[in-house]
Amino acid sequence: MADTLAVSQRSNRNRRSCRYRWKWVPSSAATLEATETKILRRVNTDYEGRFVSLGESLGRLWTVTFNPTNSEKTPFVFVHGFGAGVALWAKNIAPLCQQRPFHAFDLLGFGRSSRLKFPRDDAAVEERYIRSIERWRVEMKLDKMILVGHSFGGYLVTSYALKYPDRVKHLIPVDPWGFPDAKLPILSRAIGTVFTGRNGAVLSILRVAGPFGLDIMNKTRRDLREKYSDLFDDNTITNYIYHCNVQYPSGEKAFSTLSESLGYAKRPMINRIEEMRKDVPITFIYGRDTYSIIDPSVGEKIQEMRHDAQVEVFIIDNASHQVYADQPTKFNNVMLQICKDIQ
């Protein structure tokens, strides 16, 4: 484990007592890689992992690919949510990659991808993310994609589809963040500023806690450990999330720039979705017990708004925000149903 407590003892000729100094050895890229590898090996499916270079201004996206040889079918491209990484798709990869290639990458500022300094303008931040996805597609030599995004990733893949509809065979936002339009009073906005961490580091407690951060993560996110208990009976998953988030908070700051008070988006997607080209099929997947700011009814509203386009909404019972991990069998079956006729 990379995060350890090292105790150094200093002698003092004038004093018999010992002086101790706590030293924090921070998370390393090697530790994150090892933890991710441990998780992905449980998939029991060969995969390729590589950094895809996007050019000097965009850095690199860490990418994993399963079943790359089945190139005749439109590939899945999975995009994780806030504070996450590619390994959290571990319960979905094996069933889905049997049907077509499966790609997943760490968003800029998260996981093992480059941690750039983002602009402070929300439109510019969103544009940089969209440009990185498009550049990644070009480098991967993909013509069209079944584009799947969870939470923050759901917001970004929808924004991408608005700009590059020709590249999206089917759009699947999963419990997507940033869709509802919250009309908040000034007092609520002020309160929200405190709780959403306008300093751009909503996970900063993990870093401030130093050597105790990992213990905090393991104790406060036992729900994540439980979601993956069929794969691991230890803290592997929470360790992975910890090491994803104790590095420079590039992605956190970008998310903060895009966020309004109380966690809503400054540019809510429900106000922009009508700009989506009508021939882009959209399927929403929600957990019945998700967070209030996600609001599954938004998917149904969009279905009404786009009555002349293909829009479907699936709500999975006994699932919260991490619907793909809470009910993986149901989620995977829905995914296969959506894509059964897509070549």
Short mmCIF file of N, CA, C and O in Angstrom, two decimals, residues 79-81 126 130 147-162 168 170-183 255 258-276 280-286 290-306 310-313 321:
data_model
loop_
_atom_site.label_atom_id
_atom_site.label_comp_id
_atom_site.label_asym_id
_atom_site.label_seq_id
_atom_site.Cartn_x
_atom_site.Cartn_y
_atom_site.Cartn_z
N VAL A 79 -18.17 5.64 -20.26
CA VAL A 79 -17.55 6.81 -19.63
C VAL A 79 -18.04 6.90 -18.18
O VAL A 79 -19.25 7.01 -17.93
N HIS A 80 -17.12 6.85 -17.23
CA HIS A 80 -17.46 6.81 -15.81
C HIS A 80 -17.94 8.16 -15.30
O HIS A 80 -17.90 9.18 -15.99
N GLY A 81 -18.36 8.17 -14.03
CA GLY A 81 -18.84 9.38 -13.39
C GLY A 81 -17.79 10.08 -12.55
O GLY A 81 -16.60 9.72 -12.55
N GLU A 126 -16.45 22.44 -20.53
CA GLU A 126 -17.24 21.44 -21.26
C GLU A 126 -16.68 21.21 -22.66
O GLU A 126 -16.57 20.07 -23.13
N ILE A 130 -15.36 17.67 -24.39
CA ILE A 130 -15.92 17.18 -25.65
C ILE A 130 -14.82 17.01 -26.70
O ILE A 130 -14.78 16.02 -27.44
N LEU A 147 -22.55 5.04 -27.09
CA LEU A 147 -21.91 5.89 -26.09
C LEU A 147 -22.69 5.83 -24.78
O LEU A 147 -23.86 6.24 -24.71
N VAL A 148 -22.04 5.30 -23.75
CA VAL A 148 -22.67 5.07 -22.44
C VAL A 148 -21.94 5.93 -21.41
O VAL A 148 -20.72 5.83 -21.27
N GLY A 149 -22.68 6.74 -20.67
CA GLY A 149 -22.05 7.58 -19.66
C GLY A 149 -22.83 7.56 -18.36
O GLY A 149 -24.05 7.74 -18.36
N HIS A 150 -22.13 7.36 -17.25
CA HIS A 150 -22.77 7.35 -15.94
C HIS A 150 -22.56 8.68 -15.23
O HIS A 150 -21.46 9.23 -15.23
N SER A 151 -23.63 9.22 -14.65
CA SER A 151 -23.57 10.41 -13.82
C SER A 151 -22.93 11.59 -14.57
O SER A 151 -23.45 12.04 -15.58
N PHE A 152 -21.79 12.09 -14.09
CA PHE A 152 -21.08 13.17 -14.79
C PHE A 152 -20.74 12.75 -16.21
O PHE A 152 -20.82 13.54 -17.15
N GLY A 153 -20.38 11.49 -16.38
CA GLY A 153 -20.11 10.97 -17.72
C GLY A 153 -21.34 11.01 -18.60
O GLY A 153 -21.24 11.21 -19.82
N GLY A 154 -22.53 10.82 -18.02
CA GLY A 154 -23.76 10.91 -18.79
C GLY A 154 -24.00 12.30 -19.33
O GLY A 154 -24.50 12.48 -20.45
N TYR A 155 -23.66 13.29 -18.53
CA TYR A 155 -23.77 14.68 -18.97
C TYR A 155 -22.81 14.95 -20.13
O TYR A 155 -23.18 15.55 -21.15
N LEU A 156 -21.58 14.48 -19.99
CA LEU A 156 -20.57 14.76 -21.00
C LEU A 156 -20.83 14.03 -22.31
O LEU A 156 -20.64 14.61 -23.39
N VAL A 157 -21.28 12.77 -22.26
CA VAL A 157 -21.54 12.07 -23.52
C VAL A 157 -22.73 12.67 -24.24
O VAL A 157 -22.80 12.67 -25.48
N THR A 158 -23.69 13.22 -23.49
CA THR A 158 -24.82 13.90 -24.13
C THR A 158 -24.36 15.18 -24.80
O THR A 158 -24.77 15.50 -25.92
N SER A 159 -23.49 15.92 -24.13
CA SER A 159 -22.92 17.12 -24.73
C SER A 159 -22.15 16.77 -26.00
O SER A 159 -22.22 17.48 -27.01
N TYR A 160 -21.39 15.66 -25.94
CA TYR A 160 -20.65 15.20 -27.11
C TYR A 160 -21.61 14.90 -28.26
O TYR A 160 -21.36 15.28 -29.41
N ALA A 161 -22.71 14.20 -27.97
CA ALA A 161 -23.67 13.83 -29.01
C ALA A 161 -24.34 15.05 -29.63
O ALA A 161 -24.73 15.03 -30.81
N LEU A 162 -24.48 16.12 -28.85
CA LEU A 162 -25.03 17.35 -29.40
C LEU A 162 -24.13 17.92 -30.49
O LEU A 162 -24.60 18.45 -31.50
N VAL A 168 -22.45 9.00 -33.08
CA VAL A 168 -23.17 8.32 -32.01
C VAL A 168 -24.26 7.43 -32.60
O VAL A 168 -25.25 7.91 -33.14
N HIS A 170 -25.93 5.15 -30.73
CA HIS A 170 -26.97 5.16 -29.70
C HIS A 170 -26.39 5.83 -28.47
O HIS A 170 -25.25 5.53 -28.06
N LEU A 171 -27.16 6.71 -27.85
CA LEU A 171 -26.72 7.43 -26.66
C LEU A 171 -27.43 6.85 -25.43
O LEU A 171 -28.66 6.77 -25.41
N ILE A 172 -26.64 6.47 -24.41
CA ILE A 172 -27.22 5.85 -23.22
C ILE A 172 -26.71 6.57 -21.96
O ILE A 172 -25.67 6.21 -21.40
N PRO A 173 -27.42 7.61 -21.50
CA PRO A 173 -27.06 8.23 -20.22
C PRO A 173 -27.58 7.36 -19.07
O PRO A 173 -28.75 7.01 -19.02
N VAL A 174 -26.69 7.02 -18.15
CA VAL A 174 -27.02 6.15 -17.01
C VAL A 174 -27.04 6.99 -15.74
O VAL A 174 -26.01 7.51 -15.32
N ASP A 175 -28.22 7.14 -15.15
CA ASP A 175 -28.38 7.97 -13.95
C ASP A 175 -27.60 9.28 -14.13
O ASP A 175 -26.75 9.63 -13.30
N PRO A 176 -27.87 10.00 -15.20
CA PRO A 176 -27.00 11.12 -15.56
C PRO A 176 -27.15 12.33 -14.64
O PRO A 176 -28.26 12.73 -14.28
N TRP A 177 -26.03 12.91 -14.29
CA TRP A 177 -26.00 14.18 -13.57
C TRP A 177 -26.20 15.32 -14.56
O TRP A 177 -25.93 15.20 -15.75
N GLY A 178 -26.68 16.45 -14.06
CA GLY A 178 -26.67 17.67 -14.85
C GLY A 178 -27.85 17.87 -15.78
O GLY A 178 -27.81 18.77 -16.62
N PHE A 179 -28.90 17.07 -15.65
CA PHE A 179 -30.05 17.21 -16.53
C PHE A 179 -31.14 18.12 -15.97
O PHE A 179 -31.69 18.93 -16.71
N PRO A 180 -31.53 18.03 -14.69
CA PRO A 180 -32.61 18.88 -14.18
C PRO A 180 -32.21 20.35 -14.13
O PRO A 180 -31.04 20.69 -13.98
N ASP A 181 -33.21 21.20 -14.23
CA ASP A 181 -33.02 22.64 -14.11
C ASP A 181 -33.54 23.05 -12.75
O ASP A 181 -34.75 23.01 -12.50
N ALA A 182 -32.66 23.44 -11.86
CA ALA A 182 -33.07 23.82 -10.51
C ALA A 182 -33.17 25.33 -10.41
O ALA A 182 -32.18 26.05 -10.56
N LYS A 183 -34.38 25.82 -10.18
CA LYS A 183 -34.59 27.25 -9.97
C LYS A 183 -34.47 27.52 -8.47
O LYS A 183 -35.42 27.36 -7.70
N PHE A 255 -15.32 19.87 -12.53
CA PHE A 255 -16.70 19.59 -12.16
C PHE A 255 -17.30 20.75 -11.38
O PHE A 255 -18.45 21.14 -11.58
N LEU A 258 -18.41 23.51 -13.57
CA LEU A 258 -19.64 23.20 -14.29
C LEU A 258 -20.86 23.16 -13.38
O LEU A 258 -21.99 23.14 -13.87
N SER A 259 -20.65 23.16 -12.06
CA SER A 259 -21.73 22.94 -11.10
C SER A 259 -22.30 24.24 -10.56
O SER A 259 -21.58 25.20 -10.29
N GLU A 260 -23.60 24.22 -10.37
CA GLU A 260 -24.32 25.28 -9.68
C GLU A 260 -24.46 24.86 -8.22
O GLU A 260 -24.03 23.77 -7.84
N SER A 261 -25.05 25.70 -7.41
CA SER A 261 -25.25 25.39 -6.01
C SER A 261 -26.06 24.11 -5.85
O SER A 261 -26.90 23.76 -6.68
N LEU A 262 -25.81 23.41 -4.75
CA LEU A 262 -26.49 22.16 -4.40
C LEU A 262 -26.24 21.06 -5.40
O LEU A 262 -26.97 20.09 -5.46
N GLY A 263 -25.21 21.20 -6.23
CA GLY A 263 -24.82 20.12 -7.10
C GLY A 263 -25.49 20.07 -8.45
O GLY A 263 -25.28 19.13 -9.22
N TYR A 264 -26.32 21.06 -8.78
CA TYR A 264 -26.95 21.10 -10.09
C TYR A 264 -26.01 21.69 -11.13
O TYR A 264 -25.03 22.36 -10.80
N ALA A 265 -26.30 21.45 -12.40
CA ALA A 265 -25.45 21.95 -13.48
C ALA A 265 -25.79 23.40 -13.81
O ALA A 265 -26.96 23.80 -13.78
N LYS A 266 -24.78 24.18 -14.13
CA LYS A 266 -25.01 25.57 -14.55
C LYS A 266 -25.75 25.62 -15.88
O LYS A 266 -26.54 26.53 -16.13
N ARG A 267 -25.46 24.63 -16.74
CA ARG A 267 -26.11 24.57 -18.06
C ARG A 267 -26.87 23.25 -18.15
O ARG A 267 -26.43 22.30 -18.79
N PRO A 268 -28.04 23.18 -17.48
CA PRO A 268 -28.77 21.91 -17.41
C PRO A 268 -29.12 21.36 -18.78
O PRO A 268 -29.53 22.09 -19.68
N MET A 269 -28.95 20.07 -18.91
CA MET A 269 -29.11 19.43 -20.22
C MET A 269 -30.55 19.41 -20.70
O MET A 269 -30.80 19.40 -21.91
N ILE A 270 -31.51 19.47 -19.78
CA ILE A 270 -32.90 19.44 -20.22
C ILE A 270 -33.25 20.68 -21.05
O ILE A 270 -34.14 20.64 -21.89
N ASN A 271 -32.51 21.77 -20.85
CA ASN A 271 -32.75 22.99 -21.62
C ASN A 271 -32.04 22.98 -22.97
O ASN A 271 -32.22 23.91 -23.77
N ARG A 272 -31.23 21.93 -23.22
CA ARG A 272 -30.45 21.88 -24.46
C ARG A 272 -30.76 20.64 -25.31
O ARG A 272 -30.35 20.56 -26.46
N ILE A 273 -31.48 19.70 -24.71
CA ILE A 273 -31.65 18.41 -25.36
C ILE A 273 -32.46 18.50 -26.65
O ILE A 273 -32.32 17.66 -27.55
N GLU A 274 -33.29 19.53 -26.78
CA GLU A 274 -34.07 19.69 -28.01
C GLU A 274 -33.20 20.04 -29.20
O GLU A 274 -33.63 19.94 -30.35
N GLU A 275 -31.96 20.46 -28.92
CA GLU A 275 -31.02 20.72 -30.00
C GLU A 275 -30.44 19.42 -30.58
O GLU A 275 -29.81 19.44 -31.64
N MET A 276 -30.66 18.31 -29.87
CA MET A 276 -30.14 17.03 -30.34
C MET A 276 -30.81 16.62 -31.64
O MET A 276 -32.03 16.71 -31.79
N VAL A 280 -30.73 10.64 -33.51
CA VAL A 280 -29.87 10.06 -32.48
C VAL A 280 -30.75 9.38 -31.44
O VAL A 280 -31.44 10.05 -30.67
N PRO A 281 -30.77 8.05 -31.39
CA PRO A 281 -31.59 7.35 -30.39
C PRO A 281 -31.01 7.56 -28.99
O PRO A 281 -29.80 7.52 -28.80
N ILE A 282 -31.90 7.78 -28.02
CA ILE A 282 -31.47 8.00 -26.63
C ILE A 282 -32.21 7.02 -25.73
O ILE A 282 -33.43 6.89 -25.82
N THR A 283 -31.47 6.36 -24.86
CA THR A 283 -32.08 5.50 -23.83
C THR A 283 -31.52 5.88 -22.47
O THR A 283 -30.30 5.83 -22.27
N PHE A 284 -32.40 6.26 -21.57
CA PHE A 284 -32.01 6.58 -20.20
C PHE A 284 -32.17 5.34 -19.33
O PHE A 284 -33.15 4.62 -19.44
N ILE A 285 -31.19 5.13 -18.44
CA ILE A 285 -31.28 4.07 -17.44
C ILE A 285 -31.09 4.71 -16.07
O ILE A 285 -30.09 5.39 -15.84
N TYR A 286 -32.08 4.51 -15.19
CA TYR A 286 -32.02 5.09 -13.86
C TYR A 286 -32.14 4.00 -12.79
O TYR A 286 -32.75 2.95 -13.02
N THR A 290 -32.27 6.52 -6.69
CA THR A 290 -31.13 7.41 -6.90
C THR A 290 -31.29 8.72 -6.14
O THR A 290 -32.31 8.97 -5.49
N TYR A 291 -30.28 9.59 -6.24
CA TYR A 291 -30.30 10.88 -5.56
C TYR A 291 -31.38 11.80 -6.14
O TYR A 291 -31.72 11.73 -7.33
N SER A 292 -31.86 12.72 -5.32
CA SER A 292 -32.92 13.62 -5.76
C SER A 292 -32.47 14.54 -6.89
O SER A 292 -33.27 14.90 -7.76
N ILE A 293 -31.18 14.93 -6.91
CA ILE A 293 -30.74 15.86 -7.95
C ILE A 293 -30.58 15.17 -9.31
O ILE A 293 -30.38 15.83 -10.32
N ILE A 294 -30.69 13.84 -9.33
CA ILE A 294 -30.66 13.12 -10.61
C ILE A 294 -32.04 13.14 -11.25
O ILE A 294 -32.20 13.45 -12.43
N ASP A 295 -33.08 12.80 -10.48
CA ASP A 295 -34.48 12.93 -10.88
C ASP A 295 -34.84 12.16 -12.17
O ASP A 295 -34.81 12.71 -13.27
N PRO A 296 -35.21 10.87 -12.02
CA PRO A 296 -35.58 10.08 -13.20
C PRO A 296 -36.73 10.63 -14.02
O PRO A 296 -36.86 10.32 -15.20
N SER A 297 -37.56 11.49 -13.41
CA SER A 297 -38.69 12.05 -14.17
C SER A 297 -38.21 12.93 -15.32
O SER A 297 -38.95 13.18 -16.27
N VAL A 298 -36.95 13.41 -15.22
CA VAL A 298 -36.41 14.23 -16.31
C VAL A 298 -36.32 13.42 -17.60
O VAL A 298 -36.61 13.92 -18.68
N GLY A 299 -35.93 12.15 -17.49
CA GLY A 299 -35.88 11.30 -18.67
C GLY A 299 -37.25 11.17 -19.31
O GLY A 299 -37.38 11.19 -20.55
N GLU A 300 -38.28 11.06 -18.49
CA GLU A 300 -39.64 10.94 -19.01
C GLU A 300 -40.10 12.26 -19.64
O GLU A 300 -40.82 12.26 -20.65
N LYS A 301 -39.68 13.38 -19.07
CA LYS A 301 -40.00 14.68 -19.66
C LYS A 301 -39.35 14.83 -21.03
O LYS A 301 -39.95 15.34 -21.97
N ILE A 302 -38.10 14.37 -21.13
CA ILE A 302 -37.40 14.44 -22.41
C ILE A 302 -38.07 13.53 -23.43
O ILE A 302 -38.16 13.86 -24.63
N GLN A 303 -38.59 12.42 -22.98
CA GLN A 303 -39.32 11.51 -23.86
C GLN A 303 -40.54 12.21 -24.45
O GLN A 303 -40.86 12.06 -25.64
N GLU A 304 -41.22 13.02 -23.63
CA GLU A 304 -42.37 13.78 -24.11
C GLU A 304 -41.93 14.91 -25.05
O GLU A 304 -42.55 15.15 -26.08
N MET A 305 -40.85 15.57 -24.69
CA MET A 305 -40.34 16.68 -25.50
C MET A 305 -39.93 16.20 -26.89
O MET A 305 -40.13 16.89 -27.89
N ARG A 306 -39.35 15.01 -26.95
CA ARG A 306 -38.85 14.47 -28.21
C ARG A 306 -39.75 13.33 -28.69
O ARG A 306 -39.30 12.25 -29.06
N GLN A 310 -36.63 8.78 -31.16
CA GLN A 310 -36.56 7.55 -30.37
C GLN A 310 -35.95 7.84 -29.00
O GLN A 310 -34.74 8.08 -28.89
N VAL A 311 -36.76 7.80 -27.97
CA VAL A 311 -36.31 8.00 -26.59
C VAL A 311 -36.98 6.95 -25.71
O VAL A 311 -38.20 6.82 -25.71
N GLU A 312 -36.18 6.20 -24.98
CA GLU A 312 -36.68 5.20 -24.05
C GLU A 312 -36.15 5.49 -22.66
O GLU A 312 -35.09 6.09 -22.50
N VAL A 313 -36.91 5.05 -21.65
CA VAL A 313 -36.50 5.23 -20.25
C VAL A 313 -36.68 3.91 -19.51
O VAL A 313 -37.78 3.33 -19.53
N HIS A 321 -27.77 5.16 -7.17
CA HIS A 321 -27.06 5.89 -8.22
C HIS A 321 -26.12 5.00 -9.01
O HIS A 321 -26.03 5.11 -10.23
#
